[in-house]
mmCIF file of C-alpha atoms in Angstrom:
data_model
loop_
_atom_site.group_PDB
_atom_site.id
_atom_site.type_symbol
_atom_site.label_atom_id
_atom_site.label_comp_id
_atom_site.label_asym_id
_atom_site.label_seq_id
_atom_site.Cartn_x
_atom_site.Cartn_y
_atom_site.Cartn_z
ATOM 1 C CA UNK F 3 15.343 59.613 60.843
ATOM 2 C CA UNK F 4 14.518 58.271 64.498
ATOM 3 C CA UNK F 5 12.876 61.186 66.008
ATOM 4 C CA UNK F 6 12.887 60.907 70.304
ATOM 5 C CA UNK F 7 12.818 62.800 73.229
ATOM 6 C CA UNK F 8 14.913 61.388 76.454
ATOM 7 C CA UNK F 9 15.284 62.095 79.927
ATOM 8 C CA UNK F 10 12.790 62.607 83.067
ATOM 9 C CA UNK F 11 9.080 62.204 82.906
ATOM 10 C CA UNK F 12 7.459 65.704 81.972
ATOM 11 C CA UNK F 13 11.053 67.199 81.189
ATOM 12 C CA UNK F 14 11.864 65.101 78.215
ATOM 13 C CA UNK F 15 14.269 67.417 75.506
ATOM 14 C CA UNK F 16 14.224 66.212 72.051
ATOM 15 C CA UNK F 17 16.757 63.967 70.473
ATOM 16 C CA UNK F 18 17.632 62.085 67.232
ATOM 17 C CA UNK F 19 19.307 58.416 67.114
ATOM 18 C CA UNK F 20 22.437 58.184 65.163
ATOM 19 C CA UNK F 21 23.562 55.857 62.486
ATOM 20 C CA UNK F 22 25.887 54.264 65.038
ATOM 21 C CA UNK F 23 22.557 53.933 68.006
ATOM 22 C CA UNK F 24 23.222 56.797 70.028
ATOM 23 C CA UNK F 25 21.211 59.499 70.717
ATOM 24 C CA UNK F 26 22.024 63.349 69.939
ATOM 25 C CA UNK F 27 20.551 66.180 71.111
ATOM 26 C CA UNK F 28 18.071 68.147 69.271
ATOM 27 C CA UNK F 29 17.728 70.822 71.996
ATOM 28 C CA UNK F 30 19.659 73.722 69.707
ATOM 29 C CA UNK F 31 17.269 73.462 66.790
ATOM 30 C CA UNK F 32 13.337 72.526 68.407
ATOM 31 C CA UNK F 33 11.820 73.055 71.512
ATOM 32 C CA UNK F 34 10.142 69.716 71.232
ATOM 33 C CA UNK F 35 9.195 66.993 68.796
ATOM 34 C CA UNK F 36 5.972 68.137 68.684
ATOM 35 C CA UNK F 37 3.537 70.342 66.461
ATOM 36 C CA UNK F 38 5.455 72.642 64.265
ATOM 37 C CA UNK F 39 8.311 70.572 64.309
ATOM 38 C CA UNK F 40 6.673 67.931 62.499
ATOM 39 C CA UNK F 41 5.890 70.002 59.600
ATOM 40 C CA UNK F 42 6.831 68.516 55.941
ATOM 41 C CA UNK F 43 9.581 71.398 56.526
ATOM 42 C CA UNK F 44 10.398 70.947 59.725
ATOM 43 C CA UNK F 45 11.518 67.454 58.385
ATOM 44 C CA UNK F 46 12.879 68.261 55.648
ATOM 45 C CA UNK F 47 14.998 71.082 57.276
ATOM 46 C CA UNK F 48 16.534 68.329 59.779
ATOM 47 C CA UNK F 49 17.314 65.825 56.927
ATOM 48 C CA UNK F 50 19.902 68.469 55.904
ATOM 49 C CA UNK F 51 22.163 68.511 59.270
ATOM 50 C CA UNK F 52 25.108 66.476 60.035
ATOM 51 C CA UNK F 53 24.087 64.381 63.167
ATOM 52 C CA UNK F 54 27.114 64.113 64.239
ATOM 53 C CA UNK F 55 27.559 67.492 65.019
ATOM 54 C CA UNK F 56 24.831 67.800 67.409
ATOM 55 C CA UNK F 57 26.076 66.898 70.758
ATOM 56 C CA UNK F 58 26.429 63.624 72.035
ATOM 57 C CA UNK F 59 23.876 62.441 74.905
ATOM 58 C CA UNK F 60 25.511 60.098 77.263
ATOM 59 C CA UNK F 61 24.015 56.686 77.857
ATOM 60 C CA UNK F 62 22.275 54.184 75.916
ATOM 61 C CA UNK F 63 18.684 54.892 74.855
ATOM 62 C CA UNK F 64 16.112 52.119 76.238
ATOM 63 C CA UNK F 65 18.972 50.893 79.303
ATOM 64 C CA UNK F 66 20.620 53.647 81.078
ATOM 65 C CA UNK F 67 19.141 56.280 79.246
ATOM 66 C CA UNK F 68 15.174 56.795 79.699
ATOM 67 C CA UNK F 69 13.454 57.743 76.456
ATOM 68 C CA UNK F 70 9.621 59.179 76.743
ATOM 69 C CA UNK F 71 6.867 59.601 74.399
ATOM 70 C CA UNK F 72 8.376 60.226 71.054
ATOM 71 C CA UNK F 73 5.813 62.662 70.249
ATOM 72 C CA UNK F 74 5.449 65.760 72.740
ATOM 73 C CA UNK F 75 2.306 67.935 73.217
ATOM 74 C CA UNK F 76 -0.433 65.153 71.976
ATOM 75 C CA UNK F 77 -3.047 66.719 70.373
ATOM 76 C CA UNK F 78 -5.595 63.866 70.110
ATOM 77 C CA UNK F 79 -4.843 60.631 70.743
ATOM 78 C CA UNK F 80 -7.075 59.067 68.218
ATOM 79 C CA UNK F 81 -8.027 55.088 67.939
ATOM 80 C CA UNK F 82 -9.343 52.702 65.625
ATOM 81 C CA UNK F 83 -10.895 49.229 67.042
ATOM 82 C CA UNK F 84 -11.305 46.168 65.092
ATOM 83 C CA UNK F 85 -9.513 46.749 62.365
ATOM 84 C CA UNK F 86 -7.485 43.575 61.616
ATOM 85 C CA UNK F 87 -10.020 40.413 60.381
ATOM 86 C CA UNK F 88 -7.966 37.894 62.167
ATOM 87 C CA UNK F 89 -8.348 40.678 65.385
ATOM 88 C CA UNK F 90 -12.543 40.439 65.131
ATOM 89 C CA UNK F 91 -12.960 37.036 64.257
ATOM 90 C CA UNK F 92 -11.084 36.356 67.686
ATOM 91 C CA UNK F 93 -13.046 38.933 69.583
ATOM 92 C CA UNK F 94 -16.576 37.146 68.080
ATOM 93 C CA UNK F 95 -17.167 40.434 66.668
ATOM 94 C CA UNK F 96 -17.937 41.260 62.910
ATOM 95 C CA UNK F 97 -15.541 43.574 60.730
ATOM 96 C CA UNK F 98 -17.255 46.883 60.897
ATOM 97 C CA UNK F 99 -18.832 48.736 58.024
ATOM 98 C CA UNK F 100 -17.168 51.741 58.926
ATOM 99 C CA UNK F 101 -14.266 52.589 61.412
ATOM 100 C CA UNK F 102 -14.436 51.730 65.099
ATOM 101 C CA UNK F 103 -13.205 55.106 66.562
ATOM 102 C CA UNK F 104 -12.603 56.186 70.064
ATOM 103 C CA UNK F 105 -10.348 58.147 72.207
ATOM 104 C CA UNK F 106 -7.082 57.832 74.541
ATOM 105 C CA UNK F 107 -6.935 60.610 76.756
ATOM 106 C CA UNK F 108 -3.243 62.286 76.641
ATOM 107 C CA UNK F 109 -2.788 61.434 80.323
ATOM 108 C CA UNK F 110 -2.777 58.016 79.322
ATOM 109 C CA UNK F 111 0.585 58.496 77.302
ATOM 110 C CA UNK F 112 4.035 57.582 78.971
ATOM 111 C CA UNK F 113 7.408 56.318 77.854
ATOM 112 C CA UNK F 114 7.931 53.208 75.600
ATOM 113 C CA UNK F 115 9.380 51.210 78.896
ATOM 114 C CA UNK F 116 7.938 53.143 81.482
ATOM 115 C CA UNK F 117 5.391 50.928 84.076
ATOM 116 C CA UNK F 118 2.127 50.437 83.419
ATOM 117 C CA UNK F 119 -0.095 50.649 86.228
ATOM 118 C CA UNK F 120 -3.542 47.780 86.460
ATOM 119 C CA UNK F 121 -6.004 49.968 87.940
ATOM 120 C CA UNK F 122 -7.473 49.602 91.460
ATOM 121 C CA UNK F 123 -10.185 46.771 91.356
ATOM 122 C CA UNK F 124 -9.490 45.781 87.674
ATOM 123 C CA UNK F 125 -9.050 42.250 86.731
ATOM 124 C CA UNK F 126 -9.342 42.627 82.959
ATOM 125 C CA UNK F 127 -6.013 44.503 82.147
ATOM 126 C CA UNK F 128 -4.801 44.053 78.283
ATOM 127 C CA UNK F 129 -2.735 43.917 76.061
ATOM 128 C CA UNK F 130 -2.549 45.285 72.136
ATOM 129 C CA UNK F 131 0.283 46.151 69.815
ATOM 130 C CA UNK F 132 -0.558 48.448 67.396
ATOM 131 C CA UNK F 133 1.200 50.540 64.563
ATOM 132 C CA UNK F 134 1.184 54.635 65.702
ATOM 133 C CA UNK F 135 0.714 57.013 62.835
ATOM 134 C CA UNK F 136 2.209 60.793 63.683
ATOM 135 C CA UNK F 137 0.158 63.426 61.623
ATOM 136 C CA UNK F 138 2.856 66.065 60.374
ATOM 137 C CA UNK F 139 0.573 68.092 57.853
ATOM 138 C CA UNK F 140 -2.836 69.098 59.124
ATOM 139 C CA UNK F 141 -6.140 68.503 57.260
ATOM 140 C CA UNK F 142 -9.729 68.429 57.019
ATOM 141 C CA UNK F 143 -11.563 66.653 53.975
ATOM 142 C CA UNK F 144 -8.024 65.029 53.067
ATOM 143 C CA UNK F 145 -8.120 62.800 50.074
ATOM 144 C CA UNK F 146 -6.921 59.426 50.365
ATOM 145 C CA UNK F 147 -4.711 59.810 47.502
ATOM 146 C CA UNK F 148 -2.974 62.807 49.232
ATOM 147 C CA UNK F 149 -3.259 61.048 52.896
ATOM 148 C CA UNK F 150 0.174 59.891 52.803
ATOM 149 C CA UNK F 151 1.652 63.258 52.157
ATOM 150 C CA UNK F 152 -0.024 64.468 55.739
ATOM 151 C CA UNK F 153 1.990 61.873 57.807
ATOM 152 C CA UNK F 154 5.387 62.918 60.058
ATOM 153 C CA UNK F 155 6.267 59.611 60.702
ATOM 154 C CA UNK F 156 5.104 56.185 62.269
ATOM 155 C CA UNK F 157 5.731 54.589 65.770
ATOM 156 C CA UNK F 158 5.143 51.804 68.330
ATOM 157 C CA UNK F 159 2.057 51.966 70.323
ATOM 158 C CA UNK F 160 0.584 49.414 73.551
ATOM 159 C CA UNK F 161 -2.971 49.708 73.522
ATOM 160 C CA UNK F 162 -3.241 49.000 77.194
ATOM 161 C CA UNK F 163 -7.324 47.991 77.916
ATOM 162 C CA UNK F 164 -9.398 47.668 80.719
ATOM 163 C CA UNK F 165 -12.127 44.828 79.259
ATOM 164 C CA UNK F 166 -14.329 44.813 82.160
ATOM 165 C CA UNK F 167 -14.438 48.994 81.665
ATOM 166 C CA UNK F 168 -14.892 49.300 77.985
ATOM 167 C CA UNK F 169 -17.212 46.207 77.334
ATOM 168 C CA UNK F 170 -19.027 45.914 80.753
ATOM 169 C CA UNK F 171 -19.640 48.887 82.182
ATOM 170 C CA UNK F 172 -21.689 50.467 79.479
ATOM 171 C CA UNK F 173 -21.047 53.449 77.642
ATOM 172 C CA UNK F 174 -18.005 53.757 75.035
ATOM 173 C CA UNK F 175 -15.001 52.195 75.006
ATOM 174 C CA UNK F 176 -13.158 55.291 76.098
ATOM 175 C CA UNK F 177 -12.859 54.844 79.931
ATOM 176 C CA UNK F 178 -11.349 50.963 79.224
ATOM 177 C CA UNK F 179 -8.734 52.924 77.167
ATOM 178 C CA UNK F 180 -7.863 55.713 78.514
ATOM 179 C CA UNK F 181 -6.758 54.853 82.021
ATOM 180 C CA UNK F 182 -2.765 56.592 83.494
ATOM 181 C CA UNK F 183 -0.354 54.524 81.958
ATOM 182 C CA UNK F 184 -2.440 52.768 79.035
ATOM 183 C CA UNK F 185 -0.900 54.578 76.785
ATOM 184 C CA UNK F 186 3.223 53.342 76.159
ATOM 185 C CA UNK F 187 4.412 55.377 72.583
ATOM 186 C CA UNK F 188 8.102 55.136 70.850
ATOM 187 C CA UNK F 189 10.979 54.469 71.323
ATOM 188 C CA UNK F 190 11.264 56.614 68.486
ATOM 189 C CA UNK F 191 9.149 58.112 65.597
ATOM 190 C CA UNK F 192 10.480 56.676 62.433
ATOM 191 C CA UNK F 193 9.657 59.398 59.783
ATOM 192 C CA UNK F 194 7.621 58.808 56.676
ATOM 193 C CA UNK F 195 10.391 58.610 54.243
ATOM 194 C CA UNK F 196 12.311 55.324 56.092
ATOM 195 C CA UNK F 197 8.436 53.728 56.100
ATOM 196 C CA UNK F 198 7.993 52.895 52.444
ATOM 197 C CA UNK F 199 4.968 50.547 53.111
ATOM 198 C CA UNK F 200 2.820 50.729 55.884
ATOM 199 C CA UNK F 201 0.658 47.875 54.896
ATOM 200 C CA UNK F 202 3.547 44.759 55.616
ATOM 201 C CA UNK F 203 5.302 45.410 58.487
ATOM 202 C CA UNK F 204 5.442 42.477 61.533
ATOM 203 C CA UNK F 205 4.424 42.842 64.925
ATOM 204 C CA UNK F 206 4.423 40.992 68.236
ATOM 205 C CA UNK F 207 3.824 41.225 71.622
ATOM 206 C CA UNK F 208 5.053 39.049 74.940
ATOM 207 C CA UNK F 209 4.114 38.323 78.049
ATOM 208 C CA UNK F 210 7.297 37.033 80.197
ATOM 209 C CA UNK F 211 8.175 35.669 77.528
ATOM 210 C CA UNK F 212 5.523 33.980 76.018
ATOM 211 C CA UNK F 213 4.499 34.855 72.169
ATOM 212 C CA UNK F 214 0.567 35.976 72.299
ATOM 213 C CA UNK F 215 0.781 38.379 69.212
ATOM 214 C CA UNK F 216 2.452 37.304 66.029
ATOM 215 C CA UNK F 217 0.777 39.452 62.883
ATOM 216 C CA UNK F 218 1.182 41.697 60.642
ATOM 217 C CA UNK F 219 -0.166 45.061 59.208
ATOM 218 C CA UNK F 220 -1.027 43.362 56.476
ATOM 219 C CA UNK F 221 -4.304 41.802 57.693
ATOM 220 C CA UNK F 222 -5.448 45.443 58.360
ATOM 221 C CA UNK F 223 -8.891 46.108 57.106
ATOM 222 C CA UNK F 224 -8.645 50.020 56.700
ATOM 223 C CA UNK F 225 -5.623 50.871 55.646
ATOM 224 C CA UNK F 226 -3.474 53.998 56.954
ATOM 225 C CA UNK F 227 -4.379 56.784 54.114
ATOM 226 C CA UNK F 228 -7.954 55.533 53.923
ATOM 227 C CA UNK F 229 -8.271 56.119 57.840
ATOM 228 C CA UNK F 230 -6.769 59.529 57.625
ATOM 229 C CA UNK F 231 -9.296 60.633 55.030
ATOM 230 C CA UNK F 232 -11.940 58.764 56.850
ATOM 231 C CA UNK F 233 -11.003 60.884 59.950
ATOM 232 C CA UNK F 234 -10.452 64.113 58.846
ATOM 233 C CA UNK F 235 -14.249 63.995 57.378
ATOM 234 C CA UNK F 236 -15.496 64.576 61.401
ATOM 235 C CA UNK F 237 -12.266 66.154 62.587
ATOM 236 C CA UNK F 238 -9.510 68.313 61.740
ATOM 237 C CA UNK F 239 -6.070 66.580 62.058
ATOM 238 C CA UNK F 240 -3.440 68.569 63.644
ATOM 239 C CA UNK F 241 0.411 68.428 63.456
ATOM 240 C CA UNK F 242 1.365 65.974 66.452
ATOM 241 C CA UNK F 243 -2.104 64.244 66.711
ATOM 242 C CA UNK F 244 -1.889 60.255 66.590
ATOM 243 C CA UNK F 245 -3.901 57.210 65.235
ATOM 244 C CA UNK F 246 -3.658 54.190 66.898
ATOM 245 C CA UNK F 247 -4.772 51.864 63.939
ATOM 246 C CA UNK F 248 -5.822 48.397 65.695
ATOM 247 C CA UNK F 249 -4.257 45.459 66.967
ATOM 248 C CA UNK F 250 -3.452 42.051 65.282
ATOM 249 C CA UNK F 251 -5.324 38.854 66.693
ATOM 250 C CA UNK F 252 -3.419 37.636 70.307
ATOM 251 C CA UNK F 253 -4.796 39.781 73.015
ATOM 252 C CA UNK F 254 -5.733 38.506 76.218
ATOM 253 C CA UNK F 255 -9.091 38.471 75.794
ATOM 254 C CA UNK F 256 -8.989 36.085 72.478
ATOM 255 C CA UNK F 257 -7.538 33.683 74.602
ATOM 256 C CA UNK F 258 -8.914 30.283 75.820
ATOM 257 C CA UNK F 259 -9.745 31.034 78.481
ATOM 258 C CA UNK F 260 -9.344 34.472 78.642
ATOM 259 C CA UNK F 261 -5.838 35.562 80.133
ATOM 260 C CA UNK F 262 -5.177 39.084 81.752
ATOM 261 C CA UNK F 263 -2.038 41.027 83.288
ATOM 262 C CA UNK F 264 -1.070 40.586 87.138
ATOM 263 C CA UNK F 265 1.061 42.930 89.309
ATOM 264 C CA UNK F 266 4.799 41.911 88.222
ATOM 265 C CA UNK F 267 4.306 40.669 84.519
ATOM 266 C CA UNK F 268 6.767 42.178 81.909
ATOM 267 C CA UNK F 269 5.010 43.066 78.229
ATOM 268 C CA UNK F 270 7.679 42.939 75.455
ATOM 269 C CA UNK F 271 6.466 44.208 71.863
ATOM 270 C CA UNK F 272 7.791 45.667 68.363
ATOM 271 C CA UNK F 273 7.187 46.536 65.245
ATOM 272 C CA UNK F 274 9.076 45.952 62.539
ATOM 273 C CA UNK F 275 11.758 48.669 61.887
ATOM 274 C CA UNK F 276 9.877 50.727 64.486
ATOM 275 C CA UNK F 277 11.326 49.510 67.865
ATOM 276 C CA UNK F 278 10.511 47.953 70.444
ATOM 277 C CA UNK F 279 8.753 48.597 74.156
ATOM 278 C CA UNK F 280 9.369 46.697 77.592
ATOM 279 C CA UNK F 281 6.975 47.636 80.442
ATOM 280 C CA UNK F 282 6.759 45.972 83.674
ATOM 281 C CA UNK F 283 3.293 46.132 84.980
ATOM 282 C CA UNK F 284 2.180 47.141 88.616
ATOM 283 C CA UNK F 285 -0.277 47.274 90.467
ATOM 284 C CA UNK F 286 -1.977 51.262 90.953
#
């Protein structure tokens, strides 16, 4: 299933995409696609309905229709840096011996094609495609071999960065990450069952048009159930919460010279079988 939520920022209602595209509303059975909801049972109990009795939303999703974050009520935003080899090698940077991990805030998360706003007085804006994971079950001390079983579903994520604020300015990364609008999730969550194998799906990302990111979850270095386990050693993981799980090589800053966003730009990215985003940027 494609698991969404459409209409107006902050009064998105939760919705389900069709075999046929369209989207239908989930408003009758859950109040959001968020925590409970994303139970192993929740899931489960939704895989058992005839979509094409739930009532028809007009429009098409991602054109006349708006869709926002697929997942409502973000728990933690959780991300992992430098975790593609081809990603570090670009960045000069060595593959870490453990995972990079640092924060988006949830005020950072909007729509799949909403705008994303360059802050006031940056010049370093970024971008970076990365595969989403959706926690469904909640955890702490999760095996890896179980790690799997703990996942809701998988989506699109732009890992919008300020460079000059998480490399520069000292401190963590965090406040280079976590700026309004860095934070572009969906269209949809794809849940765990239609995502086989996490470890070979292709992603890209444009800039009007040019091709910066070409890759592939397969040049990740810690793979999905690994990070889950890794996390949920210094944190409990939560029905709803999110990884972010790195970006393939192609960001702005790899480039020769480097090359960042301006006022106006359009960022086009996908995943494979997960959708794809369109934001225009402008300026805060």
């Amino acid at each position: 299933m494609k698991l969404l939520r459409f209409g107006s920022p902050g009064l998105e209602k939760p919705g389900v995409l069709d075999s046929e595209g369209r989207v239908r509303d989930l408003s009758g059975l859950m109040a959001d696609v968020a925590a409970s909801a994303l139970l192993p049972e929740s899931i489960a109990r939704l895989r058992g309905i005839d979509l094409n009795s739930l009532p028809l939303v007009a429009g098409t999703p991602q054109k006349d229709l708006r869709l926002g974050p697929c997942v409502g009520q973000i728990g933690k935003f959780i991300c992992i840096g430098l975790n593609y080899a081809d990603h570090a090698a670009e960045s000069g940077a060595q593959v870490p011996p453990e995972p990079v991990v640092f924060n988006k805030w949830t005020s950072a998360v909007v729509g799949p094609d909403d705008n994303v706003e360059i802050p006031r007085g940056s010049v370093k804006t970024d971008w970076e495609v990365e595969l989403g994971v959706v926690i469904g079950k909640g955890g702490r001390y999760i095996a890896e071999a179980d790690a799997l079983s703990h996942v809701a579903g998988y989506c699109v994520i732009n890992d919008v960065s300020e460079r000059e604020y998480q490399l520069e300015r000292s401190g963590t990364w965090d406040k280079g990450k976590g700026c309004d609008t860095f934070g572009p999730t969906g269209p949809w969550l794809v849940t765990a069952d239609e995502v086989p194998n996490s470890d070979n799906l292709k992603m890209w990302l444009e800039v009007d048009g040019k091709r910066y990111q070409n890759g592939s979850t397969s040049t990740m270095v810690y793979k999905v159930p690994f990070l889950i386990s890794y996390l949920s050693r210094f944190m409990s993981l939560q029905p709803g919460d999110v990884i972010s799980t790195g970006t393939p090589p192609g960001v702005g800053l790899g480039q020769k010279p480097p090359v960042y966003l301006r006022a106006g730009q359009v960022m086009h990215l996908g995943i494979e079988g997960l959708g794809t985003q369109t934001q225009t940027v402008v300026q805060a």
